[in-house]
XYZ file of C-alpha atoms in Angstrom:
500
model
C 21.400 -48.579 -45.851
C 19.363 -51.433 -45.877
C 18.462 -53.476 -42.534
C 18.636 -56.755 -42.158
C 15.541 -58.296 -42.564
C 15.304 -61.850 -40.713
C 16.481 -62.219 -37.513
C 15.365 -64.477 -34.177
C 13.385 -62.248 -31.621
C 14.950 -61.916 -28.489
C 12.984 -62.542 -25.536
C 9.494 -61.591 -25.249
C 8.337 -57.831 -23.421
C 6.102 -57.737 -21.498
C 2.391 -56.838 -24.227
C 1.798 -53.617 -22.895
C 5.178 -52.460 -23.504
C 5.585 -54.350 -26.584
C 2.438 -52.143 -27.750
C 4.088 -49.018 -26.103
C 7.088 -50.020 -28.707
C 4.308 -50.356 -31.960
C 2.755 -47.330 -30.962
C 6.086 -45.363 -31.655
C 6.218 -46.330 -35.417
C 4.854 -44.542 -38.498
C 4.963 -47.200 -41.612
C 4.426 -46.544 -45.376
C 3.681 -49.519 -47.282
C 2.485 -50.711 -51.123
C -0.818 -50.955 -52.009
C -3.947 -49.162 -52.788
C -6.867 -52.335 -51.596
C -5.362 -54.936 -49.442
C -3.118 -54.466 -46.381
C -0.069 -56.179 -46.566
C 0.598 -59.678 -43.820
C 3.539 -57.804 -42.287
C 1.900 -54.652 -41.824
C -1.402 -56.014 -39.906
C 0.841 -57.749 -37.854
C 2.409 -54.614 -36.878
C -1.470 -53.123 -36.345
C -2.358 -56.042 -34.111
C 0.669 -55.371 -31.834
C -0.366 -51.581 -31.831
C 1.072 -50.028 -34.804
C 0.804 -46.333 -33.941
C 0.405 -44.819 -37.278
C 0.379 -45.414 -41.548
C 1.253 -42.666 -44.210
C -0.269 -42.601 -47.147
C 1.921 -41.743 -50.400
C 0.506 -41.199 -53.806
C 1.273 -45.180 -54.756
C -1.617 -45.624 -52.355
C -4.369 -43.747 -54.246
C -6.227 -44.282 -57.321
C -9.359 -42.567 -56.532
C -11.602 -41.280 -54.200
C -14.114 -43.769 -53.327
C -10.698 -46.534 -53.056
C -8.805 -44.049 -50.654
C -12.062 -44.345 -48.577
C -12.029 -48.215 -48.551
C -8.806 -48.705 -48.265
C -9.202 -45.919 -44.872
C -11.610 -48.251 -43.643
C -10.143 -51.586 -44.308
C -7.048 -50.315 -42.057
C -9.365 -49.157 -39.027
C -11.282 -51.959 -39.313
C -8.066 -53.837 -38.031
C -7.291 -51.271 -35.216
C -10.016 -47.958 -34.826
C -7.409 -45.979 -33.301
C -5.092 -46.181 -35.849
C -4.182 -42.722 -36.716
C -3.949 -42.266 -40.838
C -1.804 -39.616 -42.323
C -0.321 -37.808 -45.348
C 1.573 -35.147 -46.992
C -0.904 -32.298 -47.322
C 0.849 -28.924 -48.373
C -1.097 -27.937 -51.349
C 0.409 -26.450 -54.149
C 2.679 -28.733 -56.096
C 2.979 -30.734 -52.934
C 0.679 -33.313 -52.487
C -0.602 -37.208 -52.948
C -4.495 -37.082 -53.916
C -4.884 -35.287 -57.105
C -6.540 -38.685 -58.528
C -8.505 -38.474 -55.487
C -10.109 -35.096 -56.343
C -8.185 -32.812 -54.005
C -8.611 -29.088 -54.014
C -7.067 -27.021 -55.663
C -4.538 -24.667 -53.302
C -1.124 -22.725 -54.220
C 1.910 -23.692 -52.273
C 2.575 -21.826 -49.006
C 4.759 -19.389 -50.761
C 1.595 -17.791 -52.708
C -0.291 -17.757 -49.644
C 2.489 -15.702 -48.067
C 2.735 -13.165 -50.412
C -1.308 -12.456 -50.141
C -1.046 -12.536 -46.521
C -4.515 -12.639 -45.950
C -4.692 -14.872 -42.653
C -8.930 -15.743 -43.402
C -7.651 -16.761 -47.429
C -5.352 -18.748 -45.574
C -7.586 -20.910 -43.646
C -9.829 -21.499 -46.033
C -7.308 -23.049 -48.360
C -6.702 -25.216 -44.965
C -9.991 -25.911 -44.441
C -10.284 -27.191 -47.873
C -8.112 -29.334 -47.535
C -8.879 -30.750 -44.164
C -12.309 -30.965 -45.309
C -11.242 -33.450 -48.497
C -9.055 -35.570 -46.065
C -11.917 -36.392 -43.235
C -14.067 -37.488 -46.368
C -11.186 -40.064 -46.936
C -10.866 -41.216 -44.031
C -7.211 -39.438 -42.848
C -6.815 -37.610 -40.109
C -3.742 -36.586 -39.648
C -1.641 -34.438 -42.104
C 1.586 -33.337 -42.151
C 1.513 -29.868 -42.951
C 2.452 -26.945 -42.721
C 5.914 -25.961 -43.370
C 6.679 -24.193 -40.251
C 10.438 -23.753 -42.281
C 11.156 -19.748 -43.143
C 13.083 -19.365 -46.464
C 15.996 -17.811 -44.957
C 18.880 -18.521 -47.362
C 18.384 -18.007 -51.236
C 20.477 -21.056 -51.906
C 18.239 -24.138 -50.116
C 17.424 -26.225 -52.657
C 14.719 -28.181 -50.270
C 12.686 -25.322 -48.263
C 11.415 -22.716 -51.356
C 7.615 -21.827 -52.252
C 6.808 -24.500 -49.710
C 7.329 -22.388 -46.967
C 5.293 -19.135 -46.604
C 7.722 -16.420 -46.794
C 11.106 -15.069 -45.613
C 9.643 -13.109 -42.726
C 9.278 -15.121 -39.666
C 6.359 -13.377 -38.725
C 4.499 -13.410 -41.393
C 5.304 -16.936 -41.621
C 3.769 -17.244 -38.010
C 0.363 -15.494 -39.169
C 0.081 -17.904 -42.135
C 0.209 -20.733 -39.435
C -1.832 -19.767 -37.025
C -4.331 -19.158 -39.251
C -3.967 -22.783 -41.369
C -3.141 -24.312 -37.881
C -6.770 -23.272 -36.482
C -8.848 -23.934 -39.409
C -7.055 -27.595 -39.826
C -8.292 -28.258 -36.224
C -11.642 -26.956 -36.646
C -12.373 -29.626 -39.072
C -10.979 -32.458 -36.433
C -7.776 -33.325 -38.142
C -4.625 -33.383 -36.994
C -1.950 -30.519 -38.249
C 1.914 -30.775 -37.924
C 4.119 -27.688 -38.300
C 7.800 -29.052 -39.762
C 10.857 -29.165 -39.811
C 11.703 -28.116 -36.188
C 13.691 -26.341 -35.479
C 14.139 -25.199 -39.375
C 15.366 -26.349 -42.934
C 15.072 -23.264 -44.486
C 18.486 -22.017 -43.493
C 20.590 -25.196 -44.997
C 22.130 -25.089 -48.810
C 21.646 -28.868 -48.649
C 18.349 -31.204 -48.690
C 18.508 -33.269 -46.126
C 16.669 -36.156 -48.301
C 20.017 -36.559 -49.935
C 22.484 -35.736 -47.366
C 23.124 -34.153 -43.983
C 22.262 -30.644 -43.612
C 23.687 -27.927 -41.335
C 22.480 -24.198 -40.133
C 25.594 -22.899 -39.542
C 23.775 -19.616 -37.847
C 24.024 -18.885 -34.253
C 21.339 -19.427 -31.582
C 19.853 -15.786 -31.572
C 19.336 -16.557 -35.373
C 17.948 -19.392 -35.932
C 13.989 -19.109 -36.944
C 11.893 -20.432 -34.249
C 9.624 -17.497 -33.895
C 6.913 -19.487 -36.000
C 7.332 -22.934 -33.973
C 6.648 -20.685 -30.916
C 3.604 -19.543 -32.331
C 2.235 -23.352 -33.956
C 2.739 -24.155 -30.593
C 1.190 -21.451 -28.599
C -1.773 -22.425 -31.375
C -2.097 -25.782 -29.923
C -0.728 -27.444 -33.197
C -0.905 -31.126 -32.025
C 2.122 -32.248 -34.079
C 5.290 -31.628 -34.583
C 7.979 -32.944 -37.086
C 11.602 -32.707 -36.552
C 14.890 -32.014 -39.315
C 17.345 -34.339 -39.991
C 19.719 -30.903 -39.853
C 22.601 -30.138 -37.661
C 22.908 -26.938 -35.639
C 26.113 -26.276 -34.430
C 24.725 -23.343 -32.256
C 22.586 -26.223 -30.228
C 24.312 -29.657 -30.899
C 27.334 -29.588 -33.031
C 27.221 -33.776 -33.436
C 23.557 -34.629 -33.781
C 20.525 -33.652 -36.168
C 17.575 -32.727 -34.606
C 16.126 -35.840 -34.797
C 18.314 -37.668 -32.707
C 18.993 -34.650 -30.378
C 18.250 -34.729 -26.461
C 19.088 -31.007 -26.148
C 17.016 -29.876 -29.391
C 13.885 -31.952 -28.983
C 13.846 -32.194 -25.248
C 15.794 -29.584 -23.765
C 14.205 -26.893 -26.765
C 11.341 -28.395 -28.235
C 9.743 -29.540 -24.601
C 11.719 -27.317 -22.112
C 11.563 -23.912 -23.827
C 8.927 -23.839 -26.135
C 6.552 -25.726 -24.235
C 5.710 -28.426 -27.137
C 3.019 -30.934 -25.139
C 2.114 -32.723 -28.577
C 3.509 -35.584 -30.436
C 6.764 -34.810 -32.187
C 7.592 -37.289 -35.077
C 10.436 -37.505 -37.081
C 11.163 -36.453 -40.979
C 11.691 -40.477 -42.614
C 14.195 -41.992 -41.119
C 15.293 -43.581 -44.788
C 16.010 -39.742 -45.984
C 20.197 -40.023 -46.069
C 20.729 -38.064 -43.866
C 20.127 -39.938 -41.069
C 19.888 -43.632 -43.566
C 23.538 -43.005 -44.696
C 25.546 -42.082 -41.340
C 23.267 -43.676 -38.954
C 21.118 -46.412 -39.795
C 17.491 -46.382 -40.331
C 17.070 -49.024 -37.639
C 19.554 -47.079 -34.929
C 17.817 -43.624 -36.214
C 14.643 -45.382 -34.594
C 16.407 -46.089 -31.963
C 18.432 -42.905 -31.026
C 15.517 -40.690 -32.280
C 13.041 -42.095 -29.420
C 15.783 -41.918 -26.542
C 16.096 -38.572 -27.611
C 12.893 -37.293 -26.967
C 10.740 -38.371 -30.404
C 7.528 -39.989 -29.919
C 6.966 -41.514 -33.411
C 9.523 -42.413 -36.002
C 8.318 -42.298 -39.497
C 9.078 -44.983 -42.187
C 8.013 -44.038 -45.176
C 9.074 -46.492 -48.141
C 7.016 -49.198 -48.662
C 9.332 -51.868 -48.275
C 8.148 -53.618 -44.625
C 11.134 -55.023 -43.911
C 12.829 -52.000 -43.425
C 9.955 -50.856 -40.379
C 10.493 -54.425 -38.788
C 14.355 -53.675 -38.485
C 13.881 -50.591 -36.549
C 10.950 -52.253 -34.688
C 13.316 -54.715 -33.923
C 16.316 -52.057 -33.194
C 13.759 -50.804 -30.438
C 12.342 -53.627 -28.795
C 16.183 -54.801 -28.364
C 17.293 -51.182 -26.897
C 14.264 -51.619 -24.568
C 15.654 -55.145 -23.349
C 18.763 -53.887 -22.952
C 18.446 -50.764 -21.389
C 20.036 -48.757 -23.803
C 16.269 -47.330 -24.253
C 14.120 -46.495 -21.076
C 11.036 -48.125 -20.851
C 9.614 -44.486 -19.419
C 10.720 -42.693 -22.756
C 8.979 -45.054 -24.179
C 5.682 -45.595 -22.586
C 5.784 -41.429 -22.220
C 5.739 -41.163 -25.993
C 2.926 -44.021 -26.726
C 0.890 -42.079 -23.762
C 0.970 -39.112 -26.281
C 0.106 -41.205 -29.593
C -2.728 -42.147 -27.275
C -3.975 -39.434 -26.551
C -3.761 -37.975 -30.058
C -5.250 -41.343 -31.452
C -8.388 -40.944 -29.214
C -8.288 -37.337 -30.004
C -7.908 -37.511 -34.315
C -8.051 -41.387 -35.242
C -11.930 -41.664 -36.588
C -13.331 -39.729 -38.487
C -17.096 -38.930 -39.489
C -18.382 -40.231 -42.231
C -17.809 -38.477 -45.985
C -21.708 -37.616 -45.819
C -21.060 -35.452 -42.105
C -18.980 -33.149 -43.550
C -19.519 -30.083 -44.131
C -18.642 -27.948 -48.048
C -15.886 -25.958 -48.398
C -14.630 -23.179 -50.533
C -13.540 -24.645 -53.929
C -12.519 -21.413 -55.360
C -10.423 -20.160 -52.283
C -7.682 -21.568 -53.778
C -7.410 -19.952 -57.070
C -8.978 -16.761 -55.678
C -5.962 -16.799 -53.710
C -3.272 -17.713 -56.224
C -4.834 -15.126 -58.944
C -3.910 -12.543 -55.550
C -0.558 -13.974 -55.235
C 0.501 -13.198 -59.304
C -1.327 -9.690 -58.799
C 0.657 -9.214 -56.285
C 3.925 -9.295 -57.720
C 4.212 -5.892 -59.375
C 3.001 -3.944 -62.457
C 1.875 -6.743 -64.900
C 3.173 -6.478 -68.489
C -0.228 -6.201 -71.477
C -1.578 -9.606 -71.740
C -0.087 -12.055 -75.369
C -2.573 -13.822 -76.986
C -1.309 -16.769 -79.114
C 2.189 -17.057 -77.840
C 4.350 -19.810 -77.734
C 5.294 -20.863 -74.008
C 8.543 -22.246 -72.481
C 8.055 -23.805 -69.378
C 11.457 -24.850 -67.818
C 11.045 -26.444 -64.665
C 13.500 -28.973 -62.404
C 12.725 -32.411 -62.645
C 10.140 -33.062 -59.888
C 11.862 -34.090 -56.404
C 11.627 -38.041 -56.156
C 10.436 -37.875 -52.303
C 7.465 -35.465 -53.348
C 4.379 -35.795 -55.566
C 3.918 -34.159 -58.873
C 0.532 -33.699 -60.871
C 2.221 -33.466 -63.869
C 0.709 -30.043 -64.323
C 2.621 -27.745 -66.218
C 1.973 -24.042 -67.457
C 1.293 -24.493 -71.876
C -1.306 -26.741 -70.530
C -2.794 -24.148 -68.301
C -2.269 -21.771 -70.700
C -3.572 -23.743 -73.819
C -6.620 -24.487 -71.664
C -7.538 -20.438 -71.979
C -5.867 -19.913 -75.535
C -6.173 -22.619 -77.503
C -4.338 -21.154 -80.300
C -1.340 -21.140 -77.900
C 1.576 -23.349 -78.307
C 5.162 -24.054 -76.414
C 7.705 -26.291 -75.369
C 7.520 -27.742 -71.905
C 11.191 -29.147 -70.634
C 10.664 -30.762 -66.828
C 14.206 -31.262 -65.830
C 17.558 -30.512 -67.773
C 18.032 -31.328 -71.296
C 19.840 -34.917 -72.041
C 21.016 -37.233 -74.869
C 19.748 -35.808 -78.280
C 17.443 -32.986 -76.413
C 20.385 -30.486 -75.450
C 19.969 -27.122 -73.933
C 20.792 -25.869 -77.979
C 18.058 -28.113 -79.500
C 15.568 -26.865 -76.487
C 16.416 -23.163 -78.043
C 16.383 -24.311 -81.244
C 12.926 -25.800 -80.797
C 11.461 -22.651 -79.394
C 12.173 -19.966 -81.419
C 11.129 -22.175 -84.825
C 7.212 -22.639 -82.896
C 7.767 -19.072 -81.531
C 8.443 -17.423 -84.626
C 5.557 -14.507 -85.989
C 4.010 -14.796 -82.361
C 4.939 -13.352 -79.119
C 7.251 -15.735 -76.304
C 6.554 -15.666 -73.297
C 9.728 -18.045 -71.084
C 8.920 -19.337 -67.554
C 11.826 -20.787 -65.056
C 11.397 -22.073 -61.842
C 14.583 -21.458 -59.828
C 17.333 -20.834 -62.407
C 19.271 -19.832 -60.546
C 19.585 -23.000 -58.602
C 19.357 -25.080 -62.027
C 21.816 -23.033 -63.912
C 20.745 -25.173 -67.494
C 17.526 -22.866 -67.210
C 18.951 -19.405 -67.339
C 21.108 -20.705 -70.054
C 17.757 -21.666 -71.957
C 16.152 -18.550 -71.040
C 19.221 -15.846 -72.025
C 19.889 -17.791 -75.648
C 16.193 -17.281 -76.256
C 16.336 -13.730 -74.692
C 19.071 -12.711 -76.724
C 17.352 -13.107 -80.490
C 13.853 -12.564 -78.761
C 14.786 -9.517 -76.449
C 10.770 -8.646 -76.705
C 9.825 -12.334 -74.954
C 8.134 -11.935 -71.488
C 9.752 -13.645 -69.015
C 7.600 -15.572 -66.146
C 9.098 -17.276 -62.926
C 7.241 -19.582 -61.351
C 9.388 -20.755 -58.414
C 10.500 -17.453 -56.432
C 10.849 -14.342 -57.656
C 14.493 -14.040 -59.893
C 16.042 -10.468 -61.752
C 13.870 -9.740 -64.894
C 10.489 -11.479 -64.000
C 7.857 -9.781 -64.552
C 4.837 -12.506 -63.325
C 5.622 -14.326 -61.032
C 3.644 -17.126 -59.726
C 4.966 -17.965 -56.371
C 4.715 -21.325 -57.130
C 3.571 -24.540 -59.245
C 0.824 -25.723 -57.941
C -1.910 -26.081 -60.739
C -4.221 -23.018 -59.634
C -0.513 -21.109 -59.336
C 0.261 -22.151 -63.578
C -3.417 -21.297 -64.053
C -3.963 -17.359 -62.304
C -0.589 -16.777 -64.675
C -2.267 -18.357 -67.615
C -4.813 -15.827 -67.062
C -2.464 -13.040 -67.003
C -0.283 -14.282 -70.115
C -3.367 -14.576 -72.108
C -6.040 -11.703 -70.617
C -8.279 -14.852 -70.280
C -10.446 -16.632 -68.147
C -13.323 -19.636 -67.943
């Protein structure tokens, strides 16, 4: 649902209140160099932050120039980005350190190694002038059919997740970067992706996974992000992002969080289709959020959200005190994190920590099979999520980097058109003739086409070595616990018995 773009403005608010309302917004935008005029005007009126995506990234020098340009307009502008590691990140083209996804770090369960990976990511952000990282994921992967959390979580045990969170937050804080635990009060107990529709966690209160969020608050996390998820045990009507019971009573009251509470992106269908982005902005701030994210690059959507907030202030539907309180939290965050040190002042980080962690995760999954050099590798995985970055990595590329004799078949997303499941199977069997065969799937339980390809191949080639690049699957001999490049490289080394 796209808000209407242009309309006559209402009566002017006092300047201080107008600035406070703008502090409560985080905007996405298009472009890698210049700043669009509508964004300049928002920044001039007090915009609290911007969020960068792959669309804003060409290389490291360009990102540094872009963040310098933004801060020349407003020095206390918070510049943020999703930076979870693994296959979730937007800075591949800018030389981001390669670290495994969170689940692999949880498998290793070495907080010092987790801290080293988080430190590398945070140190790199500072060299680019980025001071807020919308990570780590504090969700617990509680439902096997959950389609969106999975290896983005540190695990399925709240205590393990809490340990990893504490290490990540402390390392990020030590760098002077703001971390953000998400998605409160948890997205791991749903079977729906809130990017696509409203998600519901039906569990009773005493079974919700709140422990990691308590741990994050106790660790001093400066940002928390809300979930677009309905929790009937807490509020049967509204998703957490719009619920005073969850944001004010639970998070502020019971958990004692005093930092900045930011919404997940308002254009996600769980909010946009049911309420609209503009109403979502007003309702989220009224419920207790301090900032709302409008991630889409269409600034007309951001302006409509801003106008809805200003209108609600004029009518009294949104209390002035609520907005000024939120804006003051954002100002405190900005004073602490907005202006980064220059790149030359940033100390080096451990560039090998990510591969070390990925290797230990694979070797933590039980006995491993003998290497199969010269194999034909079939890599099956779902089409990349439209809201999450994908750097183009695949297992075959990583295998061939250490074993040039290997061949393979890569299938990103369910075959369609002329490329059918049957044709993929036939292609793979031809390629594997006279060679060892390795078949990798990624969450085949959620994507039945992968299971059909795998089962057809193993019916002909029962000697095939099975690999999982998502969560562990029945019969999988090797598990990467993620699809970051270092996860795939670690598996490639096991398959080939070689490393570079």
